[in-house]
GROMACS .gro file of C-alpha atoms in nm:
model
  410
    1MET     CA    1  14.112   3.910 -15.645
    2THR     CA    2  13.970   3.572 -15.533
    3LEU     CA    3  14.304   3.480 -15.373
    4ARG     CA    4  14.302   3.810 -15.182
    5PHE     CA    5  13.956   3.739 -15.044
    6ILE     CA    6  14.062   3.387 -14.942
    7LEU     CA    7  14.369   3.520 -14.761
    8LEU     CA    8  14.162   3.793 -14.596
    9PHE     CA    9  13.906   3.534 -14.483
   10ILE     CA   10  14.181   3.312 -14.336
   11ILE     CA   11  14.339   3.604 -14.148
   12ILE     CA   12  14.004   3.717 -14.008
   13ALA     CA   13  13.920   3.360 -13.909
   14ILE     CA   14  14.251   3.326 -13.721
   15ILE     CA   15  14.191   3.656 -13.542
   16GLU     CA   16  13.837   3.555 -13.447
   17VAL     CA   17  13.947   3.213 -13.316
   18TYR     CA   18  14.225   3.355 -13.101
   19ALA     CA   19  14.007   3.638 -12.969
   20PHE     CA   20  13.742   3.386 -12.869
   21GLN     CA   21  14.008   3.172 -12.700
   22ALA     CA   22  14.107   3.472 -12.489
   23ILE     CA   23  13.747   3.532 -12.382
   24LYS     CA   24  13.684   3.161 -12.318
   25THR     CA   25  13.995   3.123 -12.102
   26ALA     CA   26  13.924   3.438 -11.901
   27THR     CA   27  13.564   3.347 -11.816
   28LYS     CA   28  13.347   3.037 -11.798
   29SER     CA   29  13.021   3.234 -11.813
   30LYS     CA   30  12.807   3.095 -12.096
   31LEU     CA   31  12.609   3.420 -12.108
   32ILE     CA   32  12.926   3.623 -12.176
   33LEU     CA   33  13.052   3.375 -12.435
   34ILE     CA   34  12.719   3.356 -12.620
   35SER     CA   35  12.682   3.736 -12.607
   36TYR     CA   36  13.034   3.778 -12.744
   37ILE     CA   37  12.960   3.541 -13.035
   38ILE     CA   38  12.629   3.713 -13.120
   39ILE     CA   39  12.780   4.063 -13.109
   40SER     CA   40  13.080   3.955 -13.320
   41VAL     CA   41  12.860   3.790 -13.584
   42ILE     CA   42  12.628   4.092 -13.606
   43ALA     CA   43  12.926   4.330 -13.635
   44ILE     CA   44  13.094   4.121 -13.907
   45LEU     CA   45  12.770   4.089 -14.105
   46PHE     CA   46  12.699   4.462 -14.078
   47ILE     CA   47  13.051   4.562 -14.183
   48THR     CA   48  13.050   4.314 -14.472
   49TYR     CA   49  12.711   4.437 -14.592
   50GLN     CA   50  12.817   4.801 -14.582
   51PHE     CA   51  13.138   4.730 -14.774
   52LEU     CA   52  12.952   4.530 -15.039
   53LYS     CA   53  12.698   4.808 -15.094
   54PHE     CA   54  12.959   5.088 -15.106
   55ASP     CA   55  12.895   5.308 -15.410
   56ARG     CA   56  13.200   5.483 -15.558
   57SER     CA   57  12.971   5.729 -15.735
   58VAL     CA   58  12.852   5.850 -15.394
   59GLY     CA   59  13.174   5.824 -15.195
   60GLN     CA   60  13.209   5.864 -14.821
   61THR     CA   61  12.885   5.907 -14.626
   62LYS     CA   62  12.795   5.920 -14.257
   63MET     CA   63  12.729   5.545 -14.277
   64THR     CA   64  13.071   5.467 -14.425
   65LEU     CA   65  13.230   5.669 -14.143
   66ILE     CA   66  13.033   5.466 -13.888
   67THR     CA   67  13.129   5.143 -14.064
   68LEU     CA   68  13.500   5.223 -14.070
   69GLY     CA   69  13.488   5.330 -13.708
   70LEU     CA   70  13.316   5.005 -13.614
   71LEU     CA   71  13.566   4.803 -13.818
   72LEU     CA   72  13.859   4.950 -13.627
   73LEU     CA   73  13.674   4.919 -13.298
   74VAL     CA   74  13.619   4.548 -13.361
   75LEU     CA   75  13.945   4.464 -13.536
   76LEU     CA   76  14.225   4.640 -13.346
   77PRO     CA   77  14.146   4.500 -13.000
   78LYS     CA   78  14.114   4.150 -13.149
   79ILE     CA   79  14.450   4.189 -13.321
   80VAL     CA   80  14.601   4.269 -12.981
   81LEU     CA   81  14.434   3.959 -12.834
   82THR     CA   82  14.563   3.746 -13.122
   83PHE     CA   83  14.919   3.874 -13.080
   84VAL     CA   84  14.928   3.790 -12.708
   85MET     CA   85  14.762   3.452 -12.755
   86LEU     CA   86  15.002   3.363 -13.037
   87LEU     CA   87  15.295   3.445 -12.809
   88GLU     CA   88  15.143   3.220 -12.547
   89ASP     CA   89  15.109   2.939 -12.805
   90VAL     CA   90  15.475   2.974 -12.898
   91MET     CA   91  15.565   2.937 -12.531
   92ARG     CA   92  15.325   2.643 -12.491
   93ILE     CA   93  15.486   2.464 -12.787
   94LEU     CA   94  15.838   2.526 -12.654
   95ILE     CA   95  15.742   2.403 -12.309
   96GLY     CA   96  15.574   2.099 -12.466
   97ILE     CA   97  15.887   2.013 -12.668
   98ILE     CA   98  16.117   2.057 -12.367
   99THR     CA   99  15.886   1.851 -12.145
  100HIS     CA  100  15.860   1.575 -12.408
  101PHE     CA  101  16.238   1.539 -12.454
  102LEU     CA  102  16.299   1.547 -12.081
  103GLY     CA  103  16.068   1.248 -12.057
  104HIS     CA  104  15.814   1.403 -11.822
  105ASN     CA  105  15.477   1.233 -11.843
  106SER     CA  106  15.190   1.461 -11.929
  107ASP     CA  107  14.828   1.414 -12.031
  108SER     CA  108  14.877   1.664 -12.311
  109PHE     CA  109  15.171   1.773 -12.520
  110LEU     CA  110  15.065   2.137 -12.482
  111PRO     CA  111  15.019   2.294 -12.137
  112ASN     CA  112  14.676   2.444 -12.075
  113ARG     CA  113  14.618   2.810 -12.149
  114ARG     CA  114  14.667   3.029 -11.847
  115LYS     CA  115  14.380   3.249 -11.731
  116PHE     CA  116  14.626   3.518 -11.626
  117VAL     CA  117  14.762   3.552 -11.981
  118SER     CA  118  14.412   3.591 -12.123
  119GLN     CA  119  14.330   3.853 -11.861
  120VAL     CA  120  14.646   4.045 -11.951
  121ALA     CA  121  14.553   4.020 -12.321
  122LEU     CA  122  14.204   4.154 -12.252
  123GLY     CA  123  14.352   4.438 -12.048
  124LEU     CA  124  14.586   4.532 -12.332
  125ALA     CA  125  14.304   4.506 -12.588
  126ALA     CA  126  14.097   4.747 -12.381
  127VAL     CA  127  14.352   5.022 -12.451
  128PRO     CA  128  14.285   5.054 -12.828
  129PHE     CA  129  13.914   4.983 -12.772
  130LEU     CA  130  13.868   5.268 -12.525
  131SER     CA  131  14.105   5.494 -12.722
  132LEU     CA  132  13.903   5.448 -13.041
  133ILE     CA  133  13.580   5.526 -12.858
  134TYR     CA  134  13.741   5.839 -12.713
  135GLY     CA  135  13.867   5.937 -13.058
  136MET     CA  136  13.518   5.908 -13.210
  137THR     CA  137  13.339   6.094 -12.932
  138VAL     CA  138  13.587   6.353 -12.804
  139GLY     CA  139  13.917   6.339 -12.993
  140LYS     CA  140  13.789   6.436 -13.337
  141TYR     CA  141  13.695   6.783 -13.211
  142ASN     CA  142  13.967   6.823 -12.948
  143TYR     CA  143  14.131   7.117 -13.126
  144LYS     CA  144  14.483   7.216 -13.027
  145VAL     CA  145  14.633   7.557 -13.097
  146LEU     CA  146  15.007   7.511 -13.154
  147HIS     CA  147  15.248   7.806 -13.156
  148HIS     CA  148  15.584   7.807 -13.333
  149THR     CA  149  15.846   8.079 -13.357
  150LEU     CA  150  16.060   8.047 -13.669
  151PHE     CA  151  16.384   8.238 -13.725
  152PHE     CA  152  16.511   8.343 -14.067
  153PRO     CA  153  16.826   8.551 -14.123
  154ASP     CA  154  16.690   8.680 -14.455
  155LEU     CA  155  16.344   8.778 -14.331
  156PRO     CA  156  16.273   9.141 -14.431
  157ASP     CA  157  16.296   9.370 -14.127
  158ALA     CA  158  15.935   9.485 -14.138
  159PHE     CA  159  15.813   9.125 -14.104
  160ASP     CA  160  15.996   9.061 -13.777
  161GLY     CA  161  15.710   8.940 -13.555
  162PHE     CA  162  15.468   8.879 -13.842
  163LYS     CA  163  15.213   8.611 -13.747
  164VAL     CA  164  15.052   8.351 -13.973
  165THR     CA  165  14.770   8.114 -13.879
  166GLN     CA  166  14.745   7.788 -14.075
  167ILE     CA  167  14.457   7.543 -14.099
  168SER     CA  168  14.444   7.242 -14.329
  169ASP     CA  169  14.231   6.946 -14.438
  170LEU     CA  170  13.879   7.054 -14.344
  171HIS     CA  171  13.709   6.748 -14.499
  172SER     CA  172  13.379   6.926 -14.440
  173GLY     CA  173  13.179   6.625 -14.560
  174SER     CA  174  13.275   6.448 -14.238
  175PHE     CA  175  13.154   6.720 -13.997
  176ASP     CA  176  12.863   6.623 -13.772
  177ASP     CA  177  12.860   6.879 -13.489
  178GLU     CA  178  12.779   7.242 -13.567
  179GLU     CA  179  12.864   7.369 -13.219
  180LYS     CA  180  13.213   7.212 -13.227
  181ILE     CA  181  13.287   7.372 -13.563
  182LYS     CA  182  13.172   7.710 -13.434
  183TYR     CA  183  13.401   7.660 -13.135
  184ALA     CA  184  13.693   7.591 -13.371
  185ILE     CA  185  13.615   7.904 -13.573
  186ASP     CA  186  13.621   8.105 -13.249
  187LEU     CA  187  13.960   7.952 -13.164
  188ILE     CA  188  14.098   8.062 -13.502
  189ASN     CA  189  13.959   8.412 -13.454
  190GLU     CA  190  14.117   8.441 -13.110
  191GLN     CA  191  14.470   8.409 -13.251
  192GLU     CA  192  14.631   8.748 -13.307
  193ALA     CA  193  14.761   8.674 -13.657
  194ASP     CA  194  14.820   8.894 -13.960
  195LEU     CA  195  14.746   8.632 -14.225
  196LEU     CA  196  14.528   8.320 -14.249
  197LEU     CA  197  14.629   8.030 -14.475
  198PHE     CA  198  14.434   7.714 -14.561
  199THR     CA  199  14.636   7.434 -14.719
  200GLY     CA  200  14.377   7.222 -14.898
  201ASP     CA  201  14.109   6.949 -14.884
  202ILE     CA  202  13.801   7.160 -14.828
  203VAL     CA  203  13.580   6.854 -14.898
  204ASN     CA  204  13.608   6.476 -14.921
  205ALA     CA  205  13.501   6.473 -15.285
  206LYS     CA  206  13.190   6.679 -15.365
  207ALA     CA  207  13.133   7.053 -15.351
  208ASP     CA  208  12.792   7.022 -15.184
  209GLU     CA  209  12.956   6.873 -14.873
  210MET     CA  210  13.066   7.225 -14.779
  211HIS     CA  211  12.730   7.395 -14.837
  212PRO     CA  212  12.593   7.346 -14.482
  213TRP     CA  213  12.910   7.496 -14.335
  214ILE     CA  214  12.964   7.803 -14.553
  215ALA     CA  215  12.782   8.040 -14.316
  216ILE     CA  216  12.987   7.916 -14.019
  217PHE     CA  217  13.319   7.959 -14.203
  218ASN     CA  218  13.213   8.305 -14.306
  219GLY     CA  219  13.240   8.376 -13.935
  220LEU     CA  220  13.617   8.384 -13.976
  221LYS     CA  221  13.730   8.739 -13.915
  222LYS     CA  222  13.899   8.963 -14.168
  223TYR     CA  223  14.278   8.952 -14.168
  224LYS     CA  224  14.489   9.257 -14.230
  225TYR     CA  225  14.692   9.081 -14.501
  226GLY     CA  226  14.419   8.850 -14.624
  227LYS     CA  227  14.304   8.487 -14.631
  228TYR     CA  228  14.456   8.255 -14.892
  229SER     CA  229  14.408   7.890 -14.980
  230ILE     CA  230  14.511   7.607 -15.211
  231LEU     CA  231  14.367   7.277 -15.332
  232GLY     CA  232  14.430   6.935 -15.182
  233ASN     CA  233  14.413   6.592 -15.340
  234HIS     CA  234  14.051   6.535 -15.235
  235ASP     CA  235  13.941   6.855 -15.408
  236TYR     CA  236  13.988   6.704 -15.754
  237GLY     CA  237  13.709   6.447 -15.715
  238ALA     CA  238  13.947   6.169 -15.814
  239TYR     CA  239  13.819   5.919 -15.559
  240LEU     CA  240  13.471   5.892 -15.710
  241ASP     CA  241  13.326   5.732 -16.020
  242TRP     CA  242  13.159   6.011 -16.216
  243LYS     CA  243  12.875   5.974 -16.468
  244SER     CA  244  13.075   6.183 -16.712
  245GLU     CA  245  13.387   6.398 -16.740
  246LYS     CA  246  13.153   6.698 -16.761
  247ALA     CA  247  13.003   6.617 -16.420
  248LYS     CA  248  13.351   6.580 -16.273
  249ALA     CA  249  13.464   6.911 -16.425
  250GLU     CA  250  13.153   7.090 -16.295
  251ASN     CA  251  13.216   6.957 -15.945
  252PHE     CA  252  13.579   7.070 -15.961
  253ALA     CA  253  13.472   7.419 -16.069
  254ALA     CA  254  13.220   7.431 -15.784
  255ILE     CA  255  13.487   7.322 -15.532
  256LYS     CA  256  13.719   7.600 -15.646
  257ASP     CA  257  13.433   7.849 -15.608
  258LEU     CA  258  13.377   7.740 -15.247
  259HIS     CA  259  13.695   7.926 -15.152
  260ARG     CA  260  13.547   8.252 -15.283
  261GLN     CA  261  13.226   8.182 -15.092
  262ILE     CA  262  13.414   8.168 -14.761
  263ASP     CA  263  13.626   8.471 -14.851
  264PHE     CA  264  13.954   8.297 -14.931
  265LYS     CA  265  14.169   8.376 -15.233
  266LEU     CA  266  14.242   8.043 -15.400
  267MET     CA  267  14.594   8.027 -15.539
  268LEU     CA  268  14.656   7.805 -15.842
  269ASN     CA  269  15.029   7.788 -15.923
  270GLU     CA  270  15.082   8.157 -15.860
  271ASN     CA  271  15.222   8.404 -15.610
  272THR     CA  272  15.132   8.734 -15.457
  273LYS     CA  273  15.334   8.997 -15.271
  274ILE     CA  274  15.255   9.090 -14.914
  275LYS     CA  275  15.395   9.432 -14.837
  276ILE     CA  276  15.474   9.623 -14.521
  277GLY     CA  277  15.616   9.961 -14.608
  278SER     CA  278  15.901   9.909 -14.852
  279ASP     CA  279  15.954   9.546 -14.747
  280GLN     CA  280  15.773   9.246 -14.894
  281ILE     CA  281  15.750   8.869 -14.884
  282ALA     CA  282  15.609   8.641 -15.153
  283LEU     CA  283  15.321   8.408 -15.075
  284VAL     CA  284  15.324   8.116 -15.319
  285GLY     CA  285  15.040   7.870 -15.370
  286VAL     CA  286  15.053   7.559 -15.588
  287GLU     CA  287  14.798   7.300 -15.686
  288ASN     CA  288  14.835   6.956 -15.534
  289TRP     CA  289  15.162   6.775 -15.604
  290GLY     CA  290  15.193   6.435 -15.442
  291LYS     CA  291  15.426   6.141 -15.484
  292HIS     CA  292  15.123   5.918 -15.434
  293PHE     CA  293  14.874   6.139 -15.619
  294GLY     CA  294  14.869   6.357 -15.934
  295GLU     CA  295  15.142   6.614 -15.987
  296PHE     CA  296  14.931   6.920 -16.069
  297GLY     CA  297  15.146   7.164 -15.875
  298ASP     CA  298  15.389   7.368 -16.085
  299ILE     CA  299  15.642   7.539 -15.862
  300ASP     CA  300  15.836   7.682 -16.156
  301LYS     CA  301  15.525   7.855 -16.291
  302ALA     CA  302  15.427   7.972 -15.943
  303THR     CA  303  15.768   8.134 -15.884
  304GLU     CA  304  15.857   8.246 -16.236
  305ASN     CA  305  15.879   8.616 -16.140
  306LEU     CA  306  16.066   8.552 -15.814
  307SER     CA  307  16.437   8.524 -15.741
  308ALA     CA  308  16.633   8.314 -15.496
  309ILE     CA  309  16.681   8.612 -15.264
  310ASP     CA  310  16.309   8.688 -15.229
  311PHE     CA  311  16.164   8.564 -14.902
  312LYS     CA  312  15.896   8.308 -14.981
  313VAL     CA  313  15.623   8.122 -14.796
  314LEU     CA  314  15.486   7.833 -15.000
  315MET     CA  315  15.153   7.657 -14.957
  316SER     CA  316  15.173   7.303 -15.094
  317HIS     CA  317  14.922   7.047 -14.967
  318ASP     CA  318  15.129   6.727 -14.979
  319PRO     CA  319  15.462   6.726 -14.786
  320SER     CA  320  15.612   6.479 -15.035
  321HIS     CA  321  15.635   6.782 -15.268
  322TRP     CA  322  15.885   6.936 -15.027
  323GLU     CA  323  16.079   6.611 -14.995
  324TYR     CA  324  16.114   6.544 -15.367
  325VAL     CA  325  16.115   6.894 -15.519
  326ILE     CA  326  16.100   7.195 -15.291
  327LYS     CA  327  16.380   7.147 -15.039
  328ARG     CA  328  16.643   7.152 -15.315
  329HIS     CA  329  16.470   7.397 -15.546
  330PRO     CA  330  16.704   7.668 -15.679
  331LYS     CA  331  16.454   7.945 -15.596
  332ASN     CA  332  16.532   7.887 -15.225
  333ILE     CA  333  16.187   7.854 -15.067
  334GLN     CA  334  16.241   7.934 -14.702
  335LEU     CA  335  15.914   7.807 -14.555
  336THR     CA  336  15.663   7.553 -14.686
  337LEU     CA  337  15.328   7.487 -14.520
  338SER     CA  338  15.160   7.152 -14.588
  339GLY     CA  339  14.897   6.915 -14.449
  340HIS     CA  340  14.752   6.602 -14.609
  341THR     CA  341  14.876   6.326 -14.375
  342HIS     CA  342  14.645   6.400 -14.075
  343GLY     CA  343  14.918   6.217 -13.882
  344MET     CA  344  14.699   5.919 -13.981
  345GLN     CA  345  14.459   6.047 -13.707
  346PHE     CA  346  14.608   5.779 -13.483
  347GLY     CA  347  14.937   5.780 -13.298
  348ILE     CA  348  15.129   5.881 -12.989
  349GLU     CA  349  15.269   6.227 -12.924
  350ILE     CA  350  15.455   6.338 -12.615
  351PRO     CA  351  15.572   6.689 -12.709
  352GLY     CA  352  15.948   6.719 -12.702
  353PHE     CA  353  16.003   6.350 -12.627
  354PHE     CA  354  15.825   6.106 -12.854
  355LYS     CA  355  15.617   6.104 -13.171
  356TRP     CA  356  15.490   5.797 -13.357
  357SER     CA  357  15.226   5.717 -13.616
  358LEU     CA  358  15.188   5.477 -13.907
  359ALA     CA  359  15.207   5.792 -14.123
  360GLN     CA  360  15.583   5.801 -14.070
  361TYR     CA  361  15.623   5.483 -14.274
  362ILE     CA  362  15.463   5.656 -14.573
  363TYR     CA  363  15.583   6.015 -14.540
  364LYS     CA  364  15.924   6.130 -14.422
  365GLN     CA  365  15.764   6.454 -14.304
  366TRP     CA  366  15.427   6.369 -14.152
  367ALA     CA  367  15.347   6.600 -13.858
  368GLY     CA  368  15.510   6.914 -13.723
  369LEU     CA  369  15.824   7.104 -13.818
  370TYR     CA  370  16.117   6.973 -14.023
  371GLN     CA  371  16.430   7.146 -14.152
  372GLU     CA  372  16.692   7.061 -14.415
  373PHE     CA  373  16.933   7.278 -14.614
  374GLY     CA  374  16.827   7.577 -14.406
  375ARG     CA  375  16.466   7.543 -14.528
  376TYR     CA  376  16.157   7.456 -14.326
  377VAL     CA  377  15.846   7.253 -14.393
  378TYR     CA  378  15.559   7.237 -14.150
  379VAL     CA  379  15.303   6.956 -14.177
  380ASN     CA  380  14.974   7.052 -14.017
  381ARG     CA  381  14.788   6.761 -13.856
  382GLY     CA  382  14.460   6.875 -14.007
  383PHE     CA  383  14.139   7.042 -13.894
  384GLY     CA  384  13.891   6.766 -13.982
  385PHE     CA  385  13.889   6.390 -14.020
  386HIS     CA  386  13.840   6.140 -14.299
  387ALA     CA  387  13.768   5.764 -14.319
  388TYR     CA  388  13.813   5.687 -13.947
  389PRO     CA  389  13.561   5.921 -13.775
  390GLY     CA  390  13.789   6.019 -13.492
  391ARG     CA  391  14.135   6.106 -13.368
  392VAL     CA  392  14.351   5.920 -13.118
  393GLY     CA  393  14.673   6.082 -13.001
  394ILE     CA  394  14.700   6.305 -13.310
  395MET     CA  395  14.464   6.593 -13.239
  396PRO     CA  396  14.306   6.840 -13.487
  397GLU     CA  397  14.528   7.142 -13.520
  398ILE     CA  398  14.527   7.518 -13.559
  399THR     CA  399  14.882   7.646 -13.602
  400VAL     CA  400  15.020   7.993 -13.536
  401PHE     CA  401  15.364   8.088 -13.664
  402GLU     CA  402  15.559   8.396 -13.558
  403LEU     CA  403  15.830   8.486 -13.809
  404LYS     CA  404  16.140   8.635 -13.653
  405LYS     CA  405  16.447   8.800 -13.799
  406GLY     CA  406  16.768   8.622 -13.705
  407ASN     CA  407  16.925   8.283 -13.664
  408SER     CA  408  16.743   7.996 -13.498
  409VAL     CA  409  16.787   7.954 -13.127
  410ALA     CA  410  16.810   7.631 -12.925
   0.00000   0.00000   0.00000
């Protein structure tokens, strides 16, 4: 642990030195330089203090959200500065070596830093700085309604045109704007869907996080074929230190009851039939199963009365479940709806052209629609936010699916 702290201190020191070099080269104003030093010291002391006083029995609070937001706001732009300045140092060293061996006289082995390079570095650093501010003020509530039409040759005839709305990852403990949440509820209600599904993480850790928002979520309209939900990894309270196993169990029971309080049917490794006339599809809901978190989901139990020819829609919070279990499962699960990744709440998306996030280096399926073996998984980008109190490039999502009978079209 001590070695880790030493390495962390060295890395931060290098970043701070290079960032200061960029500022110093770009301007000679003592006022700006002194102000920069004072602000940096205050920010580092505040962040360090907040991390040292973090209480795992309390978990994430408004202050931890602010702290993490400030950490990224301070760190990412300085990393950009460091990267550019390091590149400049490499070039300075190469030029110095070449100049030395060519026998050119020079007062210094290394050429002076160029003001232009520092100005470019500061310009590049402004991009993540301004983006993070946008993400914390506007992006976190910039809800997007995404529509997808999915074709299935084995969809029962009566369900041709059936519409499903999905939301995921509320993380209600992070909410801080009642009007924005009401706006999102109105957006959900405006979608002409037959069924509403919620794919887990109603809270960050504690049941009481949802209590101020229950009345607002009870504003969700009634759906002809119901509202169903499952648990996510945060709903198990595993990220906190509890006073006792009894306290943890009581919190878990209270979290499960929250679904009833907002008029959702919580599905725990089970299935139910949705019927239109003589046709039916099976809605399957499993507990959380994650490659990086506990494997509570039991797909065999949840589908024990179903056959491979039944049309099935599965709710499973973590998309790694689909990757490691579901996509090859003998029961032939046609459509899986997941969440969990949030798309890391930070990335770049140009619909139809480009999609990138750090999440893709952890999860093979991390945002949007994927297909293998004739089976689909959709990874919802999430309704709320966690840890970083914002969203940059990866916006909060409400998804509407229209199921169609037939083969997929280009």
